[in-house]
Short mmCIF file of N, CA and C and ligand atoms in Angstrom, two decimals:
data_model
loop_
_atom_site.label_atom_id
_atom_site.label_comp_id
_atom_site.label_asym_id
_atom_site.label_seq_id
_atom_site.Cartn_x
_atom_site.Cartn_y
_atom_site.Cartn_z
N UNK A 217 17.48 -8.63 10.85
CA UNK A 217 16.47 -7.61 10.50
C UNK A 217 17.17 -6.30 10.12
N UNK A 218 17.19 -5.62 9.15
CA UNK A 218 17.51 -4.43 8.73
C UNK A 218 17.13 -3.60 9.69
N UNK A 219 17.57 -2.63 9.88
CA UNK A 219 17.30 -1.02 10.78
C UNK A 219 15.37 -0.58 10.26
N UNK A 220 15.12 -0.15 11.05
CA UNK A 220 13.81 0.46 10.58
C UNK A 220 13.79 1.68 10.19
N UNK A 221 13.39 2.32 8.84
CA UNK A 221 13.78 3.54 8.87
C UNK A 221 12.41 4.32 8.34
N UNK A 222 12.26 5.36 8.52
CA UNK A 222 11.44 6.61 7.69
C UNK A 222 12.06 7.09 6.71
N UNK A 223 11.01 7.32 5.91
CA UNK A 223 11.66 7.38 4.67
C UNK A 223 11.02 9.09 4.45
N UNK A 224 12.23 9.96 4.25
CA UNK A 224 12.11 11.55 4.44
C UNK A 224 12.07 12.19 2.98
N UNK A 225 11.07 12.43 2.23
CA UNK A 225 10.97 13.66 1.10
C UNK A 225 11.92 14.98 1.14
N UNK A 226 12.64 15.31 0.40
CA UNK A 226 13.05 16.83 0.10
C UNK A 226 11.76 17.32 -1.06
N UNK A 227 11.45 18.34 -0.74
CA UNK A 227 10.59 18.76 -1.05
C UNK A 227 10.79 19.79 -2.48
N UNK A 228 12.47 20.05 -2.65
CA UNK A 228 12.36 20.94 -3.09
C UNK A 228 12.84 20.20 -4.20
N UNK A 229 13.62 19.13 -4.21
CA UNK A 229 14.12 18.20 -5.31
C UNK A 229 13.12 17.45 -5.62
N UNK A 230 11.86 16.77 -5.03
CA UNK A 230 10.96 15.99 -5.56
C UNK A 230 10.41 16.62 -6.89
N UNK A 231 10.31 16.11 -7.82
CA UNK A 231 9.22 16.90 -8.66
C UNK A 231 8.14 15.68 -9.07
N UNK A 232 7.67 15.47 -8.17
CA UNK A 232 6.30 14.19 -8.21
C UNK A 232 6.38 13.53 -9.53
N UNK A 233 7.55 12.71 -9.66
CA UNK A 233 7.37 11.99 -10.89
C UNK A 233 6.60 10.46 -10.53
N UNK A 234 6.72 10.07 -9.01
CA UNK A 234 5.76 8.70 -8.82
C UNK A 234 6.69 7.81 -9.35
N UNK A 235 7.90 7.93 -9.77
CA UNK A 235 8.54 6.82 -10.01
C UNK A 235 8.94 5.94 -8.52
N UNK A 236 9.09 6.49 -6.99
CA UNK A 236 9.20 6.16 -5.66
C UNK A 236 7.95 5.13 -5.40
N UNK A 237 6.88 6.17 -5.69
CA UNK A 237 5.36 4.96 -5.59
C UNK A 237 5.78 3.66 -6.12
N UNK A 238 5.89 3.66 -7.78
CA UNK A 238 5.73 2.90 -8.39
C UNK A 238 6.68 1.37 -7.99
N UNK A 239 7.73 1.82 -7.74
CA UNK A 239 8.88 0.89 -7.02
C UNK A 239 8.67 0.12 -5.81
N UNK A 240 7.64 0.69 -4.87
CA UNK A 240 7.44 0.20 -3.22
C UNK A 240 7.12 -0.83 -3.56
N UNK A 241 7.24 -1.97 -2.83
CA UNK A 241 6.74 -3.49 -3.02
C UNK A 241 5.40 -3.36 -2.01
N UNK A 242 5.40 -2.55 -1.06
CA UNK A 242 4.10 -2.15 -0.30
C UNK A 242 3.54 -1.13 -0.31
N UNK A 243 3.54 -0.48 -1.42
CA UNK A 243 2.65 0.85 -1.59
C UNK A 243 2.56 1.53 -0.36
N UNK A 244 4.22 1.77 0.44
CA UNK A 244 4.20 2.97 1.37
C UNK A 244 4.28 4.61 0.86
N UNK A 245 3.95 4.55 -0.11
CA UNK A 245 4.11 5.67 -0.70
C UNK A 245 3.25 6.26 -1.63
N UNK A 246 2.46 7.26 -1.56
CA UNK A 246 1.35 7.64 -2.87
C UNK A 246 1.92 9.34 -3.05
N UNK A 247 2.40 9.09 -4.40
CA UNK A 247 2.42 10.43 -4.97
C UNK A 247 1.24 10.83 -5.81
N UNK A 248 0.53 12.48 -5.80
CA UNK A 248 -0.15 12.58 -6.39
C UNK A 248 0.12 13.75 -7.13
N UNK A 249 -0.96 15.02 -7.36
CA UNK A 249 -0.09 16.26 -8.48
C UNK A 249 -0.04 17.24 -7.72
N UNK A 250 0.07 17.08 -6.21
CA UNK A 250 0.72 18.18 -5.42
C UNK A 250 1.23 18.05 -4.05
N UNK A 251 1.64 16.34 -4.03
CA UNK A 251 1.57 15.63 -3.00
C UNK A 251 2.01 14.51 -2.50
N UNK A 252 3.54 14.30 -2.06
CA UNK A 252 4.18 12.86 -1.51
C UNK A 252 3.68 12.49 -0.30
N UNK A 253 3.28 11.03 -0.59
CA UNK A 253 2.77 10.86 0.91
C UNK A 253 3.87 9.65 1.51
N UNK A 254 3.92 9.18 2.68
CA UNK A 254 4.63 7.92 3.15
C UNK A 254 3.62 7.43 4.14
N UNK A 255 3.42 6.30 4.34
CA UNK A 255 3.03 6.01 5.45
C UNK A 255 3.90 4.30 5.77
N UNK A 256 3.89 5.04 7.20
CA UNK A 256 5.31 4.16 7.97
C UNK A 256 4.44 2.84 8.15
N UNK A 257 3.35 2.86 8.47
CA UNK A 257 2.48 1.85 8.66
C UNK A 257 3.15 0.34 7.94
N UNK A 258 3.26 0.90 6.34
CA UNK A 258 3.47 -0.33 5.24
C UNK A 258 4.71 -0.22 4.83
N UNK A 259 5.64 0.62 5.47
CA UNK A 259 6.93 0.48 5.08
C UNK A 259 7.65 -0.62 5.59
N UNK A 260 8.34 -1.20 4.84
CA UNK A 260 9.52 -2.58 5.36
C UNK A 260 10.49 -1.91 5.63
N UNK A 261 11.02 -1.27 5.28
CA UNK A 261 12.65 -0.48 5.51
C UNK A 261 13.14 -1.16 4.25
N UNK A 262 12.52 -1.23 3.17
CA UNK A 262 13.11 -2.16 2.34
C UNK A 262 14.62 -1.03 1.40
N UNK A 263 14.45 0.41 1.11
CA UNK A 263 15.35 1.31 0.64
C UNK A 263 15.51 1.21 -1.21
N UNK A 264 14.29 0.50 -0.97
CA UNK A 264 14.02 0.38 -2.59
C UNK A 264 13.62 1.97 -2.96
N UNK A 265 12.84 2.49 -2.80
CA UNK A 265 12.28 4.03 -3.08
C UNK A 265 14.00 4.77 -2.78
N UNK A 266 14.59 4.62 -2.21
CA UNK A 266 15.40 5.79 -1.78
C UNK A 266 16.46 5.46 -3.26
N UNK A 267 16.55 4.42 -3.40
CA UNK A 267 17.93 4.03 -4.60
C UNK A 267 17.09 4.67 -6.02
N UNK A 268 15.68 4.47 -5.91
CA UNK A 268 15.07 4.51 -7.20
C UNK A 268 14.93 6.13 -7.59
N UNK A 269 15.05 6.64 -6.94
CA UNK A 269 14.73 8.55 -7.18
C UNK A 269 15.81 8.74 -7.91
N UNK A 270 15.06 9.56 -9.38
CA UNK A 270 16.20 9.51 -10.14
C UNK A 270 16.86 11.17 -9.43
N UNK A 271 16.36 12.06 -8.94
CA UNK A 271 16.89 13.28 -8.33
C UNK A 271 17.44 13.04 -6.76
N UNK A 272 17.73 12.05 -6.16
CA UNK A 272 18.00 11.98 -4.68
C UNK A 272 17.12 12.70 -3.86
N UNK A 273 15.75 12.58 -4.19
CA UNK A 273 15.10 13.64 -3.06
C UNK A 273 14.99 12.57 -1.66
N UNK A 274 14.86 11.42 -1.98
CA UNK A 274 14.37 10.54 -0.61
C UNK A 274 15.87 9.85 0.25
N UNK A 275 15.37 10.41 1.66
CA UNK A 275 16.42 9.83 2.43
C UNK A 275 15.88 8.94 3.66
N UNK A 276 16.81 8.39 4.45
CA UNK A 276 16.32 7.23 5.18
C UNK A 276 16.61 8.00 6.42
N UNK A 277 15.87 8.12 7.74
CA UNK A 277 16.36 8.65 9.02
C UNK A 277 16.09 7.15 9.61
N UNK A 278 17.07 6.67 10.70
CA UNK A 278 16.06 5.19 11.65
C UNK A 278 15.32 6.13 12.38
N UNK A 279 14.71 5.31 12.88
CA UNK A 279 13.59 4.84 13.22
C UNK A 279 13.42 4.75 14.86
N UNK A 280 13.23 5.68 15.73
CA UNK A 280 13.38 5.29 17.23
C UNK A 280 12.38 4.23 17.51
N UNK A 281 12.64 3.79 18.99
CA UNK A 281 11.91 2.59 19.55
C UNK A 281 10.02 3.37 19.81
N UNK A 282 10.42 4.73 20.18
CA UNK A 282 9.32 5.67 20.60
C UNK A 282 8.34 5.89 19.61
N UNK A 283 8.78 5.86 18.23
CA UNK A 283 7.84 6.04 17.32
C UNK A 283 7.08 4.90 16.42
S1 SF4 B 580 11.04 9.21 -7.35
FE1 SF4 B 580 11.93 11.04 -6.38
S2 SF4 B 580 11.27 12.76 -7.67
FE2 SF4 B 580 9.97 11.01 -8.16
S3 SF4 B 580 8.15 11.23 -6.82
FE3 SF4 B 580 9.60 9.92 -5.74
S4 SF4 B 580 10.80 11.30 -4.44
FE4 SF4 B 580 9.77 12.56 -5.99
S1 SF4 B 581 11.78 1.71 2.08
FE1 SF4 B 581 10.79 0.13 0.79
S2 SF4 B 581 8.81 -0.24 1.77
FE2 SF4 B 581 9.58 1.69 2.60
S3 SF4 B 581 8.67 3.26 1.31
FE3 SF4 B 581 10.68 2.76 0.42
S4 SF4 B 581 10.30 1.17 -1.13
FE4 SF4 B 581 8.49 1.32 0.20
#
């Protein structure tokens, strides 16, 4: 099993292009026109979104047992 991770926005490098959305194989992610969302719920830890940002805004933190 891969590490579980959250997947963390920079806010200041994002510029909501939705190319991150578009990539998730589980739509953990909805960008809109003022607004990245994640939800951990539907994330796999898969690190597809993090490779796909063409600006490096998305990073991976794991994942404690607590959360
Ligand atoms: S691919 Fe990168 S720049 Fe584009 S919406 Fe996702 S995090 Fe933002
Ligand atoms: S790590 Fe994979 S499942 Fe999680 S948000 Fe990124 S692309 Fe989607």
């Amino acid at each position: 099993m891969p590490e579980k991770i959250k997947v963390v926005v920079n806010e200041d490098r994002c510029y909501l292009c939705g190319g991150c959305a578009g990539v998730c194989p589980t739509l953990a992610i909805k960008v809109g026109s003022s607004r990245w969302e994640f939800f951990q719920d539907k994330c796999i830890s898969c690190r597809i979104c993090i490779n796909a940002c063409p600006v490096g805004a998305l990073t991976a933190e794991p994942l404690g047992v607590s959360e």
